[in-house]
PDB file of C-alpha atoms in Angstrom:
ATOM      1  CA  UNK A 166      -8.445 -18.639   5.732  1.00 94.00           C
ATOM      2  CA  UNK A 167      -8.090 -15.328   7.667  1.00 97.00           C
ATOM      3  CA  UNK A 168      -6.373 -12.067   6.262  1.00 98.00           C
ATOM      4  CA  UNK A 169      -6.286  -8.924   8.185  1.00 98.00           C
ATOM      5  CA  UNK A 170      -6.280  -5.027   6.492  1.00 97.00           C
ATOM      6  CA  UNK A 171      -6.144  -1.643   8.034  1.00 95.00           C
ATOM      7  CA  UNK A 172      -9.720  -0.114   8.543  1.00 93.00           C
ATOM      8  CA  UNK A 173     -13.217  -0.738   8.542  1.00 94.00           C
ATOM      9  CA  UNK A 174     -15.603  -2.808   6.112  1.00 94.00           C
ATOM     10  CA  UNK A 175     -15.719  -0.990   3.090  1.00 94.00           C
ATOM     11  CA  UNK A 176     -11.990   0.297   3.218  1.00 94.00           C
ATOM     12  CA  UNK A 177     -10.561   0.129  -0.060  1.00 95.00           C
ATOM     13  CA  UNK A 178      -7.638  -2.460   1.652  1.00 96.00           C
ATOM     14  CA  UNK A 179     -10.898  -4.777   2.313  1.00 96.00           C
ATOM     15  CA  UNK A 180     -11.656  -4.504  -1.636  1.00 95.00           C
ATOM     16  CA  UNK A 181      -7.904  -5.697  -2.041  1.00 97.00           C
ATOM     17  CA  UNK A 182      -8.396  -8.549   0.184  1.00 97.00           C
ATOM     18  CA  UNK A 183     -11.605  -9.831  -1.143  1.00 96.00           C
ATOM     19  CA  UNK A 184     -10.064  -9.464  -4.489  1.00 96.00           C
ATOM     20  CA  UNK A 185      -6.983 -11.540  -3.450  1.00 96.00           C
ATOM     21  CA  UNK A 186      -9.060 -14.685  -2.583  1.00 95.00           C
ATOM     22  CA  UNK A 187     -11.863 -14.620  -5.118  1.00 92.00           C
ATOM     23  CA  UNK A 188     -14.422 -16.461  -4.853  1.00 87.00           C
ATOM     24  CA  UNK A 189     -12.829 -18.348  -2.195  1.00 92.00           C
ATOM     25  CA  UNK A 190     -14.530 -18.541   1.098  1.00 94.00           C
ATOM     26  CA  UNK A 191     -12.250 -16.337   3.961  1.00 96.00           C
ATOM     27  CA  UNK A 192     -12.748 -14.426   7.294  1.00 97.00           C
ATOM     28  CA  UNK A 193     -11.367 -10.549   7.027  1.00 97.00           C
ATOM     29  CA  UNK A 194     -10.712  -8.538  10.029  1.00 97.00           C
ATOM     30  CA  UNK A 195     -10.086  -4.884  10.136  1.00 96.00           C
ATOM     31  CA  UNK A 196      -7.123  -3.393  12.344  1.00 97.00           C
ATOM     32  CA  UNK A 197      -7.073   0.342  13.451  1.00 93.00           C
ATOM     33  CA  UNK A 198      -3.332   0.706  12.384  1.00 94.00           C
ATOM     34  CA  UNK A 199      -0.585  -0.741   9.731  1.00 95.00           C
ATOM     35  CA  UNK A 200       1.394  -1.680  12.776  1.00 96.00           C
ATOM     36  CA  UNK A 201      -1.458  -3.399  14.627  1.00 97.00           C
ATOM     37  CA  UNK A 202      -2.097  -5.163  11.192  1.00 98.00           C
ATOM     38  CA  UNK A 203       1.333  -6.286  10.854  1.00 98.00           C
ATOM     39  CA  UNK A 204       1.778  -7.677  14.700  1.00 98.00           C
ATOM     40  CA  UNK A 205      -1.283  -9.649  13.616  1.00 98.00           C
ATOM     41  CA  UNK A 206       0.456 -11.408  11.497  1.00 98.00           C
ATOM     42  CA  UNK A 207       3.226 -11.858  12.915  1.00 97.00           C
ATOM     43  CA  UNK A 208       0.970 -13.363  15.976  1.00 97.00           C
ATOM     44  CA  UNK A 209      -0.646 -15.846  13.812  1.00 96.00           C
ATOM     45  CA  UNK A 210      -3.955 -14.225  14.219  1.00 98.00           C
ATOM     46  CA  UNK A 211      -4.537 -14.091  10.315  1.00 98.00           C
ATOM     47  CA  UNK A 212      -2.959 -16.143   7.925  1.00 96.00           C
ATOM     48  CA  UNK A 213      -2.680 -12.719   5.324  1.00 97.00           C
ATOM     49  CA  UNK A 214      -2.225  -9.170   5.469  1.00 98.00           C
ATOM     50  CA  UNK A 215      -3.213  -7.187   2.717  1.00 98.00           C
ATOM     51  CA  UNK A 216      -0.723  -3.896   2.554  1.00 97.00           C
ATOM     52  CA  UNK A 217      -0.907  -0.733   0.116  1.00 96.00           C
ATOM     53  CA  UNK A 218       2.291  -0.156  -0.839  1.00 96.00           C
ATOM     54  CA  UNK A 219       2.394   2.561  -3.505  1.00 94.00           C
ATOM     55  CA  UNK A 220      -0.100   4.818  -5.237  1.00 92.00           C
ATOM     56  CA  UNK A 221       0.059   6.182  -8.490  1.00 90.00           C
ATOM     57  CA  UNK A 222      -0.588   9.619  -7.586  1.00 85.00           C
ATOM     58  CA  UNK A 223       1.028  10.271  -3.979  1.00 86.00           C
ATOM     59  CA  UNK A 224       4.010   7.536  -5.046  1.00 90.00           C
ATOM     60  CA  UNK A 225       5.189   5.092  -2.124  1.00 93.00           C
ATOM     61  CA  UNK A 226       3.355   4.121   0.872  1.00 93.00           C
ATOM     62  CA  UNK A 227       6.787   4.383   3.241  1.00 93.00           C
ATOM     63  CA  UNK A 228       4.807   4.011   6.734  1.00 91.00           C
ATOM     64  CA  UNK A 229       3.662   0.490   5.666  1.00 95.00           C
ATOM     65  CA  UNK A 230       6.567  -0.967   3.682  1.00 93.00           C
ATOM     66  CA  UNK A 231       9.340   0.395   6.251  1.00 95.00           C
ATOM     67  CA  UNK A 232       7.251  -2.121   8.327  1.00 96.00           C
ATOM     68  CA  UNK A 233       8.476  -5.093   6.450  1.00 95.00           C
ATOM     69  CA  UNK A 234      11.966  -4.335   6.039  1.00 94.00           C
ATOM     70  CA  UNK A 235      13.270  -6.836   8.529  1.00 94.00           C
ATOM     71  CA  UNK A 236      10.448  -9.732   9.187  1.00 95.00           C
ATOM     72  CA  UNK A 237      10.379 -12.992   8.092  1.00 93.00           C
ATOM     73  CA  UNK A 238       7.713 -12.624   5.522  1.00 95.00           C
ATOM     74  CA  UNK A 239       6.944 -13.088   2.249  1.00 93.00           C
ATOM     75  CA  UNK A 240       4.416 -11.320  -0.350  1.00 94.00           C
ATOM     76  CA  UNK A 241       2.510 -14.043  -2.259  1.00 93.00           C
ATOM     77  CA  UNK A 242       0.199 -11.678  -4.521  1.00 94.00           C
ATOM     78  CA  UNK A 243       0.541  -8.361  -5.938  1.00 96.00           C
ATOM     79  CA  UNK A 244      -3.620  -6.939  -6.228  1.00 97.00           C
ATOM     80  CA  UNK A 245      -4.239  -3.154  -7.721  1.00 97.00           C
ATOM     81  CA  UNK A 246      -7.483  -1.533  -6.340  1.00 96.00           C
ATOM     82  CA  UNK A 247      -8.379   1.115  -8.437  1.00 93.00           C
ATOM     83  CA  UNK A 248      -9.532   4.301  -6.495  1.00 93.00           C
ATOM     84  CA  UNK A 249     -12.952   6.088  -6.594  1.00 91.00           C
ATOM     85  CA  UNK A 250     -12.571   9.025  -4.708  1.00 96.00           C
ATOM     86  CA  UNK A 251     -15.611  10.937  -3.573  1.00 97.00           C
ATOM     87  CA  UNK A 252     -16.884  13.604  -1.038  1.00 98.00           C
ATOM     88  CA  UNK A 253     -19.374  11.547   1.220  1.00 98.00           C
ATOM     89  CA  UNK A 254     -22.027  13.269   3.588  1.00 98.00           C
ATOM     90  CA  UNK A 255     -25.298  12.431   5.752  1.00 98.00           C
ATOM     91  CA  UNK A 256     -28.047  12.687   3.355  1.00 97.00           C
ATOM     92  CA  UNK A 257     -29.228  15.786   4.607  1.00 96.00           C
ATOM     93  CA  UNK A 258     -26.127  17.736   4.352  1.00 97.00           C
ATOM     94  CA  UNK A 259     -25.753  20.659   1.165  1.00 97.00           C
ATOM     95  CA  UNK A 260     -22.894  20.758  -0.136  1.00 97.00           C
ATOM     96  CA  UNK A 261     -22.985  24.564   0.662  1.00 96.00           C
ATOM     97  CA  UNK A 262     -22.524  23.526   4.053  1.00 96.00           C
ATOM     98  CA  UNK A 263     -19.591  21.288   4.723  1.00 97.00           C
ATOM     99  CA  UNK A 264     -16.855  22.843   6.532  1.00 97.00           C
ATOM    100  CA  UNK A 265     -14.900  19.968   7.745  1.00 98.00           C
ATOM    101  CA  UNK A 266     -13.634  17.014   6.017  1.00 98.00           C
ATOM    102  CA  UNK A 267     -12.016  13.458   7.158  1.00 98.00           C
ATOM    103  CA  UNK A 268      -9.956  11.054   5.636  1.00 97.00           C
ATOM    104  CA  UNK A 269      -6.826   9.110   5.873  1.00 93.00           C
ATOM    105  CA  UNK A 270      -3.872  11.220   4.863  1.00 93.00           C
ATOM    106  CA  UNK A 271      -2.807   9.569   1.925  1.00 91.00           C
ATOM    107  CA  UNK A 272      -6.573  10.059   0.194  1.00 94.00           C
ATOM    108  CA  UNK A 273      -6.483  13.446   1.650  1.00 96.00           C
ATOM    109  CA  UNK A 274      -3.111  13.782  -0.480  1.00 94.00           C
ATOM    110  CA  UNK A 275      -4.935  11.919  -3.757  1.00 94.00           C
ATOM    111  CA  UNK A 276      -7.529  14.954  -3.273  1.00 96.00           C
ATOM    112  CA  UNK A 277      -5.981  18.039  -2.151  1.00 96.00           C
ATOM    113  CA  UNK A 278      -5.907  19.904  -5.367  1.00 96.00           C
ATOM    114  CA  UNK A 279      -9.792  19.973  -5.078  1.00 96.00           C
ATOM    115  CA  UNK A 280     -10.430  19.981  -1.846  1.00 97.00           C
ATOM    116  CA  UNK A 281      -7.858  23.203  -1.638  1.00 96.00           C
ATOM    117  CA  UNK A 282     -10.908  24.613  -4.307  1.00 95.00           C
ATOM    118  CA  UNK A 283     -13.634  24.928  -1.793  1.00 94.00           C
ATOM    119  CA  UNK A 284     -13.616  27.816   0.342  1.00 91.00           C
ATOM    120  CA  UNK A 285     -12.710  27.575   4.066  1.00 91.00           C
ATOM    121  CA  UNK A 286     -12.807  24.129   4.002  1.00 96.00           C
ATOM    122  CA  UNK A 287     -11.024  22.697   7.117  1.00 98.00           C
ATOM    123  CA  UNK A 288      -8.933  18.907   6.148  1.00 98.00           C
ATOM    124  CA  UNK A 289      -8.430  16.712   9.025  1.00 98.00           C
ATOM    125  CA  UNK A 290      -7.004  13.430   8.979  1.00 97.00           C
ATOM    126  CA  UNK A 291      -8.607  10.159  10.230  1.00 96.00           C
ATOM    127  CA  UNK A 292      -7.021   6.645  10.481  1.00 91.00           C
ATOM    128  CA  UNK A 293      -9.178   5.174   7.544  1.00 92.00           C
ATOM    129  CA  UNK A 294     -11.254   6.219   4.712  1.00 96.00           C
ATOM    130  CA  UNK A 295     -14.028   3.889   5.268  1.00 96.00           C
ATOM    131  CA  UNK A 296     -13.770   4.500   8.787  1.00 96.00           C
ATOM    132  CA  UNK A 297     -14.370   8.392   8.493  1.00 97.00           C
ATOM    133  CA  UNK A 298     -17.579   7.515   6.512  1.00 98.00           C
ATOM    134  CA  UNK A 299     -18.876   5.713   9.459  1.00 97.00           C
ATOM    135  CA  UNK A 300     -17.703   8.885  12.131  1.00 97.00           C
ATOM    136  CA  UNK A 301     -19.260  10.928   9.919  1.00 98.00           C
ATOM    137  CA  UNK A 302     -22.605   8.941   9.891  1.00 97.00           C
ATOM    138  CA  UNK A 303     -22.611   8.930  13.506  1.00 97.00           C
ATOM    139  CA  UNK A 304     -21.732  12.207  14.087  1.00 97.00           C
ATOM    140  CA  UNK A 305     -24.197  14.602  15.462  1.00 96.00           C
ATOM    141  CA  UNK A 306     -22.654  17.080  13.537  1.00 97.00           C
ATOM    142  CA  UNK A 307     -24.099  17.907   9.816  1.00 96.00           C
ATOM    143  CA  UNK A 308     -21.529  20.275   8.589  1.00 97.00           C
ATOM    144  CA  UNK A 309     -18.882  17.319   8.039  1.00 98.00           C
ATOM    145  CA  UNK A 310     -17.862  14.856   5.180  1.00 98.00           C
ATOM    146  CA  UNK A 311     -15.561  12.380   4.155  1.00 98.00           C
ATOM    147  CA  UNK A 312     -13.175  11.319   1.626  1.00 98.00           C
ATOM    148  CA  UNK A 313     -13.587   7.652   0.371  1.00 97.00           C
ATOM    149  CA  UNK A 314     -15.036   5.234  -2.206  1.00 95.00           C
ATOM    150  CA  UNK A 315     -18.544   5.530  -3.021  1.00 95.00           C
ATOM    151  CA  UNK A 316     -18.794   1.732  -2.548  1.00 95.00           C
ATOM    152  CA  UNK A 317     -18.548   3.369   1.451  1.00 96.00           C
ATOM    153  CA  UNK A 318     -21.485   5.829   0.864  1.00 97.00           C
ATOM    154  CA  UNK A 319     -23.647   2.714  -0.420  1.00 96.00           C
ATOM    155  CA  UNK A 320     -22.586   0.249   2.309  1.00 96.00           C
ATOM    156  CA  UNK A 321     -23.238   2.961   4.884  1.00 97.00           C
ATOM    157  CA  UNK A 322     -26.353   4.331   3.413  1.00 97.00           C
ATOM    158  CA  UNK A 323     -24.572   8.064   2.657  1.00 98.00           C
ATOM    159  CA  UNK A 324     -24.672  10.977   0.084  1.00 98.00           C
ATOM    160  CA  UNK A 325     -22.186  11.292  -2.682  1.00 98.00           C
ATOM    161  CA  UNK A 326     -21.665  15.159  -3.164  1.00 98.00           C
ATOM    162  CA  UNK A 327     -19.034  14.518  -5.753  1.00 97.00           C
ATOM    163  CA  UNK A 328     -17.617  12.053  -7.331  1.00 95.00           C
ATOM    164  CA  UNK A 329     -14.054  11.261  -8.735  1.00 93.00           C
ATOM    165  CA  UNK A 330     -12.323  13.724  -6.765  1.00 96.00           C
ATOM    166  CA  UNK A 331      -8.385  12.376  -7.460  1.00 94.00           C
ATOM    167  CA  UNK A 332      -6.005  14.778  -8.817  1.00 92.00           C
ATOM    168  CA  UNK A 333      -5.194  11.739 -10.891  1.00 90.00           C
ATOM    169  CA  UNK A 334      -8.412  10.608 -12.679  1.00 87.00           C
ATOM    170  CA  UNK A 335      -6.156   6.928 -12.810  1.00 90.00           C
ATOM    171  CA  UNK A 336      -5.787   6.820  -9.555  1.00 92.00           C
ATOM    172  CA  UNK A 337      -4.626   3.544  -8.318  1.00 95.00           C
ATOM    173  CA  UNK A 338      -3.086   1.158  -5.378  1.00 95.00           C
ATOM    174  CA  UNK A 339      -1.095  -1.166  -5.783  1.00 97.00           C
ATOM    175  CA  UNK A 340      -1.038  -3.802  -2.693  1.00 98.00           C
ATOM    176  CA  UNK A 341       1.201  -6.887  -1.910  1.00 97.00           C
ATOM    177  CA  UNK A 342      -0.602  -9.768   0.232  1.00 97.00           C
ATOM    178  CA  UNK A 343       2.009 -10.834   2.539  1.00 97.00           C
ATOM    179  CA  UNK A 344       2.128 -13.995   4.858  1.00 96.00           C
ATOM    180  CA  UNK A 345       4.069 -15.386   8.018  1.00 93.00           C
ATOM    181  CA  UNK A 346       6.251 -18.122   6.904  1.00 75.00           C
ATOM    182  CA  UNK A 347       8.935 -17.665   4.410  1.00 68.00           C
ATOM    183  CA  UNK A 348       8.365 -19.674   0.969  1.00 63.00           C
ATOM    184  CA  UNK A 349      10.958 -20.693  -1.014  1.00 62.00           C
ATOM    185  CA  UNK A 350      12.541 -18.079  -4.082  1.00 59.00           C
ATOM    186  CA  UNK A 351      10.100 -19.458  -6.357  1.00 57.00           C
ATOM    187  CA  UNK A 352      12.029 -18.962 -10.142  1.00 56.00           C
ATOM    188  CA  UNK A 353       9.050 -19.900 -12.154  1.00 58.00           C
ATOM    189  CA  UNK A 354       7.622 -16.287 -10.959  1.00 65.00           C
ATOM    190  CA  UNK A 355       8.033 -13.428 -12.460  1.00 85.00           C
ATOM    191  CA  UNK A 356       8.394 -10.513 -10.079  1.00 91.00           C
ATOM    192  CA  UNK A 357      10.733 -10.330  -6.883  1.00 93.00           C
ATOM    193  CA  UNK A 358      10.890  -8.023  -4.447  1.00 95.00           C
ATOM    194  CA  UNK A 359      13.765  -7.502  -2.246  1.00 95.00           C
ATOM    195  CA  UNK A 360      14.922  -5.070   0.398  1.00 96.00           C
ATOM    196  CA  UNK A 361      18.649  -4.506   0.764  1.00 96.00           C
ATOM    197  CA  UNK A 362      21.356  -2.123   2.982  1.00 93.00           C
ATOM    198  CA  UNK A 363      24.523  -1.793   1.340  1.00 88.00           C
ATOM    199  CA  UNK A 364      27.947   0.031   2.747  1.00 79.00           C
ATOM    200  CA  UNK A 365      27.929   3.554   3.316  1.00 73.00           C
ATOM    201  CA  UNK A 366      30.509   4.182   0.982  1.00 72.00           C
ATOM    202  CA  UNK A 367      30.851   5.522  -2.784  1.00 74.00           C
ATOM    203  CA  UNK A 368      29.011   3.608  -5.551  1.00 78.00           C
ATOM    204  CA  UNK A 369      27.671   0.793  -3.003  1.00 83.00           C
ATOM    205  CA  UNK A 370      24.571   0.967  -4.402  1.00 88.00           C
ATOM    206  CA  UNK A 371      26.159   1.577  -8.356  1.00 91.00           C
ATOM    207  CA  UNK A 372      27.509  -2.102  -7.329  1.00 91.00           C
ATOM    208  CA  UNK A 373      24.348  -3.444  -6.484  1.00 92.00           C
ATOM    209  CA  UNK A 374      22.561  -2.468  -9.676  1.00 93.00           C
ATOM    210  CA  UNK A 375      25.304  -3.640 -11.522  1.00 94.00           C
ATOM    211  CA  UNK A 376      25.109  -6.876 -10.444  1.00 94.00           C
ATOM    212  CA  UNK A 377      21.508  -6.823 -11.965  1.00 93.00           C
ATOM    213  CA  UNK A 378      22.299  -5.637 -14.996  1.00 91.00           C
ATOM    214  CA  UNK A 379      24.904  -8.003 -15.289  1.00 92.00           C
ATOM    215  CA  UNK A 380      22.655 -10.933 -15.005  1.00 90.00           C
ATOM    216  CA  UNK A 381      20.169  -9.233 -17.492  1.00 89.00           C
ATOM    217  CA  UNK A 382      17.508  -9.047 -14.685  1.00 91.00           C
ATOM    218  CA  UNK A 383      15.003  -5.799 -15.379  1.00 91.00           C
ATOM    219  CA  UNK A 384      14.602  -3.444 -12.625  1.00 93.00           C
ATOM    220  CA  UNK A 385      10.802  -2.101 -12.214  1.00 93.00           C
ATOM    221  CA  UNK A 386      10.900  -0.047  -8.866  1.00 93.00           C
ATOM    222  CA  UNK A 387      13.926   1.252  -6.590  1.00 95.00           C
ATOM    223  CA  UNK A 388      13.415   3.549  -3.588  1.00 94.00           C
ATOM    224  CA  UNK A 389      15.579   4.419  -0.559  1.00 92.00           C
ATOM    225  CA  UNK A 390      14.676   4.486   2.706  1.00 91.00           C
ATOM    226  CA  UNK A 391      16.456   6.045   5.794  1.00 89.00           C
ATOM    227  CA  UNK A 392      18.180   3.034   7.999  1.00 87.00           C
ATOM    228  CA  UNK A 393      16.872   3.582  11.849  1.00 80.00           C
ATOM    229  CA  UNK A 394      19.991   3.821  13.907  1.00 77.00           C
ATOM    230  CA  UNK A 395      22.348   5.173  11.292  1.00 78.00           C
ATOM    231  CA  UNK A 396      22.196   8.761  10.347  1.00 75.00           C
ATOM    232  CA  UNK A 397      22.040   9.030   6.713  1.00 74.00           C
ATOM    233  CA  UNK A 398      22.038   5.857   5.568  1.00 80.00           C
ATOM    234  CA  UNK A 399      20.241   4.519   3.565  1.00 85.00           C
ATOM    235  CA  UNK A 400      19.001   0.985   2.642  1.00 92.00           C
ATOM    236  CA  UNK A 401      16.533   0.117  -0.856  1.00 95.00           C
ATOM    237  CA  UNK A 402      13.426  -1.372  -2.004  1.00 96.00           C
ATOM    238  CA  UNK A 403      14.077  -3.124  -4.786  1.00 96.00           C
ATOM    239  CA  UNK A 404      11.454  -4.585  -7.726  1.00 95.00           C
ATOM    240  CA  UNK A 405      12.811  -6.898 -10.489  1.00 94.00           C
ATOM    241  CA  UNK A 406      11.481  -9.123 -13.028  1.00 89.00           C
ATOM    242  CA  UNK A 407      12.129 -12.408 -14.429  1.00 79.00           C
ATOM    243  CA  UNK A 408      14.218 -12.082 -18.276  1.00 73.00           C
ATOM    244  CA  UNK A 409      14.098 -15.498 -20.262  1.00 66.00           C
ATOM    245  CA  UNK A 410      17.912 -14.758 -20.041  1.00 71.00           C
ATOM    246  CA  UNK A 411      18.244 -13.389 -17.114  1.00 72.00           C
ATOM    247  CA  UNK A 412      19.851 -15.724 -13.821  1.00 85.00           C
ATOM    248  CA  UNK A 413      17.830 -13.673 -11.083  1.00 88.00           C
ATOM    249  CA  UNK A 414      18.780 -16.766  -8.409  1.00 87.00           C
ATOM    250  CA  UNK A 415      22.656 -16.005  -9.062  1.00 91.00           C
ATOM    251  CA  UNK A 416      22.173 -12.132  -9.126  1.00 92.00           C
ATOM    252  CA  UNK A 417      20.892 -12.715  -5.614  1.00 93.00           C
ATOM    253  CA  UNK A 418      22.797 -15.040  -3.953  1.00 93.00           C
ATOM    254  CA  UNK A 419      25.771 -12.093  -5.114  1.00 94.00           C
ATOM    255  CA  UNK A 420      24.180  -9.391  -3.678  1.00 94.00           C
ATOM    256  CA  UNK A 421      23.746 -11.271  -0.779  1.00 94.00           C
ATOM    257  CA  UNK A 422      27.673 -11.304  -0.709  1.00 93.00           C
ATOM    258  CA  UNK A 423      27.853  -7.700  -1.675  1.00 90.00           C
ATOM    259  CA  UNK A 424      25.344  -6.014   0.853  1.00 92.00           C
ATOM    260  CA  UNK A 425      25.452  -5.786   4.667  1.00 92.00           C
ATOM    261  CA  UNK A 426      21.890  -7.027   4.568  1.00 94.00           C
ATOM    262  CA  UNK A 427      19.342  -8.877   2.394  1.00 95.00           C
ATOM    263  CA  UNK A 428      15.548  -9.710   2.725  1.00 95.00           C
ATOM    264  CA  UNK A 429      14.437 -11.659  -0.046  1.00 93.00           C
ATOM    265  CA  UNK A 430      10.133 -10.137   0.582  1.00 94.00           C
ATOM    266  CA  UNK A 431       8.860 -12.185  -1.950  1.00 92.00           C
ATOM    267  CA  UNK A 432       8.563 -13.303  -5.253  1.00 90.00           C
ATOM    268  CA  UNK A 433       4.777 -13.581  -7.006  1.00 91.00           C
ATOM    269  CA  UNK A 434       3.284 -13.214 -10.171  1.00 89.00           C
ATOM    270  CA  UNK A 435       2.326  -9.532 -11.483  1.00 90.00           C
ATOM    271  CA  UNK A 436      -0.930  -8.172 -10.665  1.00 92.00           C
ATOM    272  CA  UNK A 437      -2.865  -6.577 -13.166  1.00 90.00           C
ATOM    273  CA  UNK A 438      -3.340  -2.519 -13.137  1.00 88.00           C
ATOM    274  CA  UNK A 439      -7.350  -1.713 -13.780  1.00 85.00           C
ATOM    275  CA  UNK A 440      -8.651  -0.012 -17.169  1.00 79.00           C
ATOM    276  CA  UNK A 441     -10.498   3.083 -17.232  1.00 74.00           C
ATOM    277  CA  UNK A 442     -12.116   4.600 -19.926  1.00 69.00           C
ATOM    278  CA  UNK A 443     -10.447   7.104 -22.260  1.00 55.00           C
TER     279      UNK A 443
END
């Protein structure tokens, strides 16, 4: 089996991926960006994408789930990955001396309260975490670092300056493996996620809820996202779970009615968030 995730060996969407297949034997192959990952997918190329969708410190991931909103997917397996942020140098570097640091823009985000601490630091962004480890490494330049896991500084042979950098000392991901071909609604599951554009019109989306609630079906996550094409509009991202009295199949098949568009993304079994230590 082959899944596909954006970056480079040691990216913390590779940790997600070998965590989705276990001790299963698979192929992974790193893509420079989401939408490069995605079209691999779509291509056939991989049989699984692994895809960060939210983070509990800087919230949703919107430039890889607004990738989704109108393929023919499905998510089979919902992974957290928790997040071990740390500034990462050449060995030789002081700490005194960094000036310029790399990351991708969401870690930068997960780190910016301390990184806004040292003095005339400059932030640039870079396409991967992992990724900026390696620049770094082969850099000529000693006066640079990077943000990532320090599971990066061991695999390329860095320094760890400082460890557990976050703003959120729980920081976490939360991915959904997706695949090509549409499965079934599968009821015995106990998370669905769906993504749905109602009318532009008052209490559209008041209808759509109550449909939910109607059916006794739990909402877990709801975010809006702008509609390309149509100036404030807006469709949703929706998260529900399974109820033991809940008819989730029915609530569907009425919203279907209700909105302008469904896509059913997927429905899977929970992952489960990682522990830390109090």
């Amino acid at each position: 089996m082959k899944i596909g995730y954006q970056g480079v060996p040691g990216s913390y969407s590779s940790l997600a991926s070998a965590k989705f297949f276990g001790n299963t034997s698979f192929e992974s192959f790193g893509y420079t960006t989401f939408k490069e990952l995605v079209q691999a997918l779509m291509n056939e190329d991989v049989d699984y994408i692994a895809l960060p969708v939210e983070n509990s410190t800087s919230g949703p991931i919107t430039r890889t789930i607004d990738l989704m909103k109108y393929l023919e997917v499905s998510a089979v397996s919902e992974i957290y990955v928790k997040i071990d942020h740390a500034l990462i140098t050449k060995k030789e570097t002081k700490f005194e001396d960094i000036q310029i640091v790399y990351s991708h823009p969401e870690a930068l985000e997960q780190c910016i309260t301390y990184l806004n601490e040292i003095e005339k630091l400059e932030i640039k962004e870079y396409h991967d975490t992992a990724g900026a480890v390696e620049m770094v490494k082969n850099s000529e330049l000693t006066n640079i670092a990077a943000v990532a896991g320090t599971h990066a500084a061991e695999l390329y042979d860095m320094k760890v300056q400082r460890e557990n950098i976050s703003d959120n000392p729980l920081n976490t991901t939360r991915f959904l493996i997706f695949k090509k071909r549409r499965e079934p609604y599968l009821s015995h599951k106990d998370k669905t996620s769906i993504y749905v554009e109602t009318e532009h019109s008052t209490g559209s989306l008041n209808e759509i809820l109550n449909i939910f609630s109607k059916y006794h079906i739990n909402l877990l996550y709801l975010m809006s996202r702008p509609i390309q094409k149509k100036a404030f509009s807006y469709g949703f991202f929706i998260d529900v779970e399974r109820s033991a009295k809940g008819n989730l199949t029915t609530s569907l098949n009425e919203i279907r009615e209700k909105s302008m568009y469904l896509n059913i993304l997927g429905t899977y079994s929970p992952g489960e968030p990682p522990t830390f230590n109090s």
